[in-house]
PDB file of C-alpha atoms in Angstrom:
ATOM      1  CA  MET A   1      15.678  71.614  42.759  1.00 92.00           C
ATOM      2  CA  ILE A   2      19.292  72.583  42.170  1.00 95.00           C
ATOM      3  CA  LEU A   3      20.538  70.388  45.010  1.00 96.00           C
ATOM      4  CA  GLY A   4      18.312  67.577  43.737  1.00 96.00           C
ATOM      5  CA  ALA A   5      19.929  67.856  40.299  1.00 97.00           C
ATOM      6  CA  ILE A   6      23.457  67.794  41.773  1.00 98.00           C
ATOM      7  CA  LEU A   7      23.038  64.836  44.151  1.00 98.00           C
ATOM      8  CA  PRO A   8      23.037  62.133  41.421  1.00 98.00           C
ATOM      9  CA  LEU A   9      26.661  63.102  40.751  1.00 98.00           C
ATOM     10  CA  GLY A  10      27.379  61.132  43.938  1.00 98.00           C
ATOM     11  CA  LEU A  11      27.220  58.084  41.652  1.00 98.00           C
ATOM     12  CA  PHE A  12      30.676  59.066  40.409  1.00 98.00           C
ATOM     13  CA  LEU A  13      32.057  58.864  43.957  1.00 97.00           C
ATOM     14  CA  PHE A  14      30.218  55.962  45.568  1.00 98.00           C
ATOM     15  CA  PRO A  15      29.038  52.484  44.522  1.00 98.00           C
ATOM     16  CA  LEU A  16      25.542  52.172  43.107  1.00 97.00           C
ATOM     17  CA  TRP A  17      24.927  48.552  44.140  1.00 98.00           C
ATOM     18  CA  ASN A  18      26.537  45.603  45.908  1.00 98.00           C
ATOM     19  CA  ILE A  19      26.176  41.857  45.497  1.00 97.00           C
ATOM     20  CA  THR A  20      27.567  39.677  48.293  1.00 97.00           C
ATOM     21  CA  LEU A  21      27.857  35.885  48.479  1.00 96.00           C
ATOM     22  CA  GLU A  22      28.051  34.184  51.865  1.00 96.00           C
ATOM     23  CA  ALA A  23      29.003  30.519  52.242  1.00 94.00           C
ATOM     24  CA  PRO A  24      30.622  28.319  54.893  1.00 94.00           C
ATOM     25  CA  GLN A  25      33.766  27.893  52.796  1.00 90.00           C
ATOM     26  CA  TYR A  26      34.264  31.682  52.674  1.00 91.00           C
ATOM     27  CA  PRO A  27      34.654  33.066  56.229  1.00 92.00           C
ATOM     28  CA  ILE A  28      34.804  36.518  54.658  1.00 95.00           C
ATOM     29  CA  PRO A  29      31.928  36.794  52.176  1.00 96.00           C
ATOM     30  CA  LEU A  30      32.740  37.438  48.521  1.00 97.00           C
ATOM     31  CA  GLY A  31      31.403  40.679  47.149  1.00 97.00           C
ATOM     32  CA  MET A  32      31.241  42.931  44.168  1.00 97.00           C
ATOM     33  CA  ASN A  33      30.476  46.649  44.120  1.00 98.00           C
ATOM     34  CA  ILE A  34      28.778  47.970  41.018  1.00 97.00           C
ATOM     35  CA  HIS A  35      29.676  51.542  40.198  1.00 97.00           C
ATOM     36  CA  ILE A  36      28.301  53.748  37.471  1.00 96.00           C
ATOM     37  CA  ASN A  37      31.308  52.894  35.303  1.00 96.00           C
ATOM     38  CA  ASP A  38      32.896  49.676  36.593  1.00 95.00           C
ATOM     39  CA  PHE A  39      32.836  46.669  38.920  1.00 96.00           C
ATOM     40  CA  THR A  40      35.135  46.555  41.952  1.00 96.00           C
ATOM     41  CA  ASP A  41      36.006  43.950  44.552  1.00 97.00           C
ATOM     42  CA  ALA A  42      34.393  44.296  47.968  1.00 96.00           C
ATOM     43  CA  ASN A  43      37.551  42.585  49.287  1.00 95.00           C
ATOM     44  CA  PRO A  44      40.806  41.968  47.399  1.00 96.00           C
ATOM     45  CA  PHE A  45      40.399  39.402  44.586  1.00 95.00           C
ATOM     46  CA  ASP A  46      36.664  38.848  45.166  1.00 96.00           C
ATOM     47  CA  ILE A  47      35.697  39.168  41.497  1.00 96.00           C
ATOM     48  CA  LYS A  48      38.509  36.799  40.490  1.00 96.00           C
ATOM     49  CA  ASN A  49      37.313  34.267  43.086  1.00 94.00           C
ATOM     50  CA  ILE A  50      33.672  34.648  42.015  1.00 95.00           C
ATOM     51  CA  ASN A  51      34.692  34.073  38.398  1.00 94.00           C
ATOM     52  CA  LEU A  52      36.707  30.962  39.297  1.00 92.00           C
ATOM     53  CA  MET A  53      33.893  29.531  41.396  1.00 89.00           C
ATOM     54  CA  ASN A  54      31.197  30.300  38.821  1.00 90.00           C
ATOM     55  CA  HIS A  55      33.228  28.726  36.025  1.00 89.00           C
ATOM     56  CA  TYR A  56      32.536  25.280  37.503  1.00 90.00           C
ATOM     57  CA  VAL A  57      28.761  25.644  37.050  1.00 91.00           C
ATOM     58  CA  GLY A  58      29.090  27.183  33.585  1.00 92.00           C
ATOM     59  CA  MET A  59      28.461  30.833  34.370  1.00 93.00           C
ATOM     60  CA  LYS A  60      30.088  33.544  32.295  1.00 91.00           C
ATOM     61  CA  TYR A  61      32.966  35.532  33.679  1.00 92.00           C
ATOM     62  CA  ILE A  62      32.105  38.930  35.104  1.00 92.00           C
ATOM     63  CA  PRO A  63      33.422  41.239  32.388  1.00 89.00           C
ATOM     64  CA  GLU A  64      35.761  44.120  33.099  1.00 86.00           C
ATOM     65  CA  ALA A  65      33.492  46.441  31.131  1.00 85.00           C
ATOM     66  CA  ILE A  66      29.951  46.443  29.785  1.00 91.00           C
ATOM     67  CA  PRO A  67      28.374  48.897  27.309  1.00 93.00           C
ATOM     68  CA  GLU A  68      26.294  50.413  30.113  1.00 94.00           C
ATOM     69  CA  PHE A  69      29.479  51.748  31.711  1.00 95.00           C
ATOM     70  CA  LYS A  70      29.743  54.207  28.820  1.00 95.00           C
ATOM     71  CA  ILE A  71      26.031  55.055  28.724  1.00 96.00           C
ATOM     72  CA  PHE A  72      25.238  55.538  32.448  1.00 97.00           C
ATOM     73  CA  PRO A  73      27.831  58.265  33.142  1.00 97.00           C
ATOM     74  CA  ALA A  74      26.682  60.247  30.084  1.00 97.00           C
ATOM     75  CA  VAL A  75      23.036  59.920  31.150  1.00 97.00           C
ATOM     76  CA  ILE A  76      23.794  61.180  34.675  1.00 98.00           C
ATOM     77  CA  ILE A  77      25.799  64.143  33.367  1.00 98.00           C
ATOM     78  CA  ILE A  78      23.089  65.075  30.842  1.00 98.00           C
ATOM     79  CA  THR A  79      20.261  64.762  33.380  1.00 98.00           C
ATOM     80  CA  THR A  80      22.237  66.777  35.932  1.00 98.00           C
ATOM     81  CA  ILE A  81      22.800  69.588  33.421  1.00 98.00           C
ATOM     82  CA  LEU A  82      19.138  69.423  32.438  1.00 97.00           C
ATOM     83  CA  GLY A  83      18.110  69.520  36.111  1.00 97.00           C
ATOM     84  CA  LEU A  84      20.324  72.522  36.759  1.00 97.00           C
ATOM     85  CA  LEU A  85      18.885  74.380  33.770  1.00 96.00           C
ATOM     86  CA  ILE A  86      15.377  73.581  34.972  1.00 96.00           C
ATOM     87  CA  GLY A  87      16.267  74.656  38.510  1.00 94.00           C
ATOM     88  CA  PHE A  88      17.648  78.014  37.369  1.00 94.00           C
ATOM     89  CA  LYS A  89      15.262  78.868  34.552  1.00 90.00           C
ATOM     90  CA  ALA A  90      12.074  76.854  34.508  1.00 82.00           C
ATOM     91  CA  ASN A  91       8.661  76.833  36.080  1.00 87.00           C
ATOM     92  CA  TYR A  92       8.123  74.491  39.054  1.00 89.00           C
ATOM     93  CA  LYS A  93       6.095  72.171  36.786  1.00 92.00           C
ATOM     94  CA  TRP A  94       9.336  71.226  35.068  1.00 95.00           C
ATOM     95  CA  TYR A  95      10.626  69.907  38.406  1.00 96.00           C
ATOM     96  CA  LEU A  96       7.984  67.198  38.150  1.00 96.00           C
ATOM     97  CA  ALA A  97       9.002  66.466  34.548  1.00 96.00           C
ATOM     98  CA  TRP A  98      12.632  66.001  35.663  1.00 97.00           C
ATOM     99  CA  PHE A  99      11.494  63.728  38.497  1.00 98.00           C
ATOM    100  CA  VAL A 100       9.433  61.594  36.083  1.00 98.00           C
ATOM    101  CA  LEU A 101      12.377  61.415  33.673  1.00 98.00           C
ATOM    102  CA  MET A 102      14.653  60.229  36.490  1.00 98.00           C
ATOM    103  CA  VAL A 103      12.116  57.618  37.625  1.00 98.00           C
ATOM    104  CA  VAL A 104      11.808  56.275  34.070  1.00 98.00           C
ATOM    105  CA  LEU A 105      15.590  56.165  33.626  1.00 98.00           C
ATOM    106  CA  SER A 106      16.069  54.513  37.044  1.00 97.00           C
ATOM    107  CA  LEU A 107      13.470  51.850  36.242  1.00 97.00           C
ATOM    108  CA  ALA A 108      15.131  51.256  32.863  1.00 97.00           C
ATOM    109  CA  GLY A 109      18.464  50.848  34.681  1.00 96.00           C
ATOM    110  CA  LEU A 110      16.968  48.358  37.143  1.00 97.00           C
ATOM    111  CA  TYR A 111      15.396  46.409  34.284  1.00 97.00           C
ATOM    112  CA  ASP A 112      18.743  46.325  32.474  1.00 96.00           C
ATOM    113  CA  PHE A 113      20.391  45.104  35.685  1.00 96.00           C
ATOM    114  CA  TYR A 114      17.753  42.361  36.010  1.00 97.00           C
ATOM    115  CA  LEU A 115      18.346  41.266  32.402  1.00 96.00           C
ATOM    116  CA  TRP A 116      22.101  41.207  32.989  1.00 94.00           C
ATOM    117  CA  GLU A 117      21.637  39.108  36.146  1.00 94.00           C
ATOM    118  CA  HIS A 118      19.218  36.762  34.395  1.00 95.00           C
ATOM    119  CA  ASP A 119      21.572  36.176  31.482  1.00 94.00           C
ATOM    120  CA  TYR A 120      24.521  35.747  33.826  1.00 92.00           C
ATOM    121  CA  GLY A 121      22.660  33.248  36.019  1.00 93.00           C
ATOM    122  CA  HIS A 122      20.781  31.244  33.369  1.00 92.00           C
ATOM    123  CA  ASP A 123      22.844  31.209  30.165  1.00 93.00           C
ATOM    124  CA  LEU A 124      25.121  28.432  31.381  1.00 93.00           C
ATOM    125  CA  ASP A 125      27.808  26.624  29.430  1.00 92.00           C
ATOM    126  CA  PRO A 126      26.446  23.137  28.638  1.00 90.00           C
ATOM    127  CA  LYS A 127      30.008  21.786  28.944  1.00 90.00           C
ATOM    128  CA  ALA A 128      30.346  22.965  32.562  1.00 89.00           C
ATOM    129  CA  ILE A 129      32.154  20.677  34.988  1.00 90.00           C
ATOM    130  CA  MET A 130      29.245  20.661  37.449  1.00 89.00           C
ATOM    131  CA  LYS A 131      25.569  20.558  36.551  1.00 87.00           C
ATOM    132  CA  PHE A 132      22.695  21.090  38.964  1.00 89.00           C
ATOM    133  CA  THR A 133      19.015  20.513  38.312  1.00 87.00           C
ATOM    134  CA  ASN A 134      15.821  21.612  39.996  1.00 87.00           C
ATOM    135  CA  PRO A 135      13.453  18.985  41.473  1.00 89.00           C
ATOM    136  CA  ASP A 136      11.461  19.075  38.209  1.00 91.00           C
ATOM    137  CA  GLY A 137      14.596  18.181  36.202  1.00 87.00           C
ATOM    138  CA  THR A 138      15.215  21.587  34.643  1.00 88.00           C
ATOM    139  CA  VAL A 139      18.677  23.105  34.747  1.00 88.00           C
ATOM    140  CA  MET A 140      19.169  25.162  37.906  1.00 90.00           C
ATOM    141  CA  GLY A 141      19.803  28.862  37.470  1.00 90.00           C
ATOM    142  CA  PHE A 142      22.172  30.860  39.616  1.00 92.00           C
ATOM    143  CA  GLN A 143      20.675  34.324  39.306  1.00 94.00           C
ATOM    144  CA  PRO A 144      21.275  36.583  42.310  1.00 94.00           C
ATOM    145  CA  PRO A 145      18.241  38.526  43.511  1.00 96.00           C
ATOM    146  CA  LEU A 146      17.570  41.948  42.035  1.00 96.00           C
ATOM    147  CA  LEU A 147      16.941  43.244  45.549  1.00 97.00           C
ATOM    148  CA  GLY A 148      17.146  41.310  48.790  1.00 98.00           C
ATOM    149  CA  SER A 149      18.588  37.926  49.720  1.00 98.00           C
ATOM    150  CA  LYS A 150      18.259  34.494  48.161  1.00 96.00           C
ATOM    151  CA  ASP A 151      19.642  31.013  48.827  1.00 94.00           C
ATOM    152  CA  ILE A 152      21.551  29.525  45.895  1.00 92.00           C
ATOM    153  CA  LEU A 153      22.820  26.039  46.789  1.00 89.00           C
ATOM    154  CA  ASN A 154      25.008  26.577  49.878  1.00 91.00           C
ATOM    155  CA  PHE A 155      25.366  30.315  49.200  1.00 94.00           C
ATOM    156  CA  LYS A 156      23.263  33.150  50.461  1.00 97.00           C
ATOM    157  CA  ALA A 157      23.297  35.908  47.846  1.00 97.00           C
ATOM    158  CA  HIS A 158      22.539  39.487  48.888  1.00 98.00           C
ATOM    159  CA  SER A 159      21.843  42.348  46.493  1.00 98.00           C
ATOM    160  CA  TYR A 160      21.317  45.858  47.842  1.00 98.00           C
ATOM    161  CA  PRO A 161      21.739  49.496  46.826  1.00 98.00           C
ATOM    162  CA  ARG A 162      24.713  51.447  48.121  1.00 98.00           C
ATOM    163  CA  LEU A 163      25.451  55.093  48.848  1.00 98.00           C
ATOM    164  CA  GLY A 164      25.436  56.180  45.184  1.00 98.00           C
ATOM    165  CA  ALA A 165      21.875  54.882  44.789  1.00 98.00           C
ATOM    166  CA  TYR A 166      20.823  56.788  47.897  1.00 98.00           C
ATOM    167  CA  PHE A 167      22.297  60.010  46.492  1.00 98.00           C
ATOM    168  CA  LEU A 168      20.284  59.426  43.312  1.00 98.00           C
ATOM    169  CA  ALA A 169      17.078  58.700  45.253  1.00 98.00           C
ATOM    170  CA  LEU A 170      17.541  61.737  47.504  1.00 98.00           C
ATOM    171  CA  GLY A 171      18.088  63.978  44.481  1.00 98.00           C
ATOM    172  CA  MET A 172      14.903  62.657  42.916  1.00 98.00           C
ATOM    173  CA  ALA A 173      12.977  63.133  46.159  1.00 98.00           C
ATOM    174  CA  LEU A 174      14.218  66.731  46.443  1.00 97.00           C
ATOM    175  CA  SER A 175      13.005  67.501  42.932  1.00 97.00           C
ATOM    176  CA  LEU A 176       9.548  66.154  43.809  1.00 96.00           C
ATOM    177  CA  PHE A 177       9.581  68.125  47.069  1.00 96.00           C
ATOM    178  CA  SER A 178      10.570  71.248  45.101  1.00 95.00           C
ATOM    179  CA  PHE A 179       7.625  70.700  42.798  1.00 95.00           C
ATOM    180  CA  PHE A 180       5.178  70.606  45.723  1.00 94.00           C
ATOM    181  CA  ILE A 181       6.780  73.667  47.348  1.00 93.00           C
ATOM    182  CA  GLY A 182       6.534  75.573  44.052  1.00 89.00           C
ATOM    183  CA  LYS A 183       2.915  74.522  43.611  1.00 87.00           C
ATOM    184  CA  LYS A 184       2.078  75.614  47.163  1.00 88.00           C
ATOM    185  CA  GLU A 185       3.817  78.992  46.732  1.00 83.00           C
ATOM    186  CA  LEU A 186       1.888  79.656  43.523  1.00 77.00           C
ATOM    187  CA  LYS A 187      -1.384  78.738  45.207  1.00 81.00           C
ATOM    188  CA  ASN A 188      -0.651  81.053  48.157  1.00 81.00           C
ATOM    189  CA  SER A 189       0.311  84.028  45.982  1.00 71.00           C
TER     190      SER A 189
END
């Protein structure tokens, strides 16, 4: 359990998520790494180039900071401390409670990410230089996928977890494993 509680701290060292845009006019795909507390370029000037490109279709600029960048680090630190306290002091049943808490918080984070992507890809400036419509006449959205790949005009957008997310998932899995080990040990004693 203790290792499971510590592993989410890997989010402070490694990116949580990555969004990449491939297109013929960009021999090196544009990309953005999403960390627990900021956005970074996958390659030099990628975010600047994404912002310039997206401006033409009326998308908002990718901000330098969002409120979540203050909340997420605090949540990870608090849950890590809580996990360590549970690991040192509590009954194995609390390992399951920590796991459930982490699942709920992770799902809330994914939902927040989806909402951010949806707003970013659909709340377009009506005065944009270029306007695209769907076959039914509605305004085309440019939302990248939450997970996976998606064609958006001549771009292929990819959205996948990175090493920080795997550290988080492994920590959660270890807490669940610890719960089952503790349950088995109690049953055998």
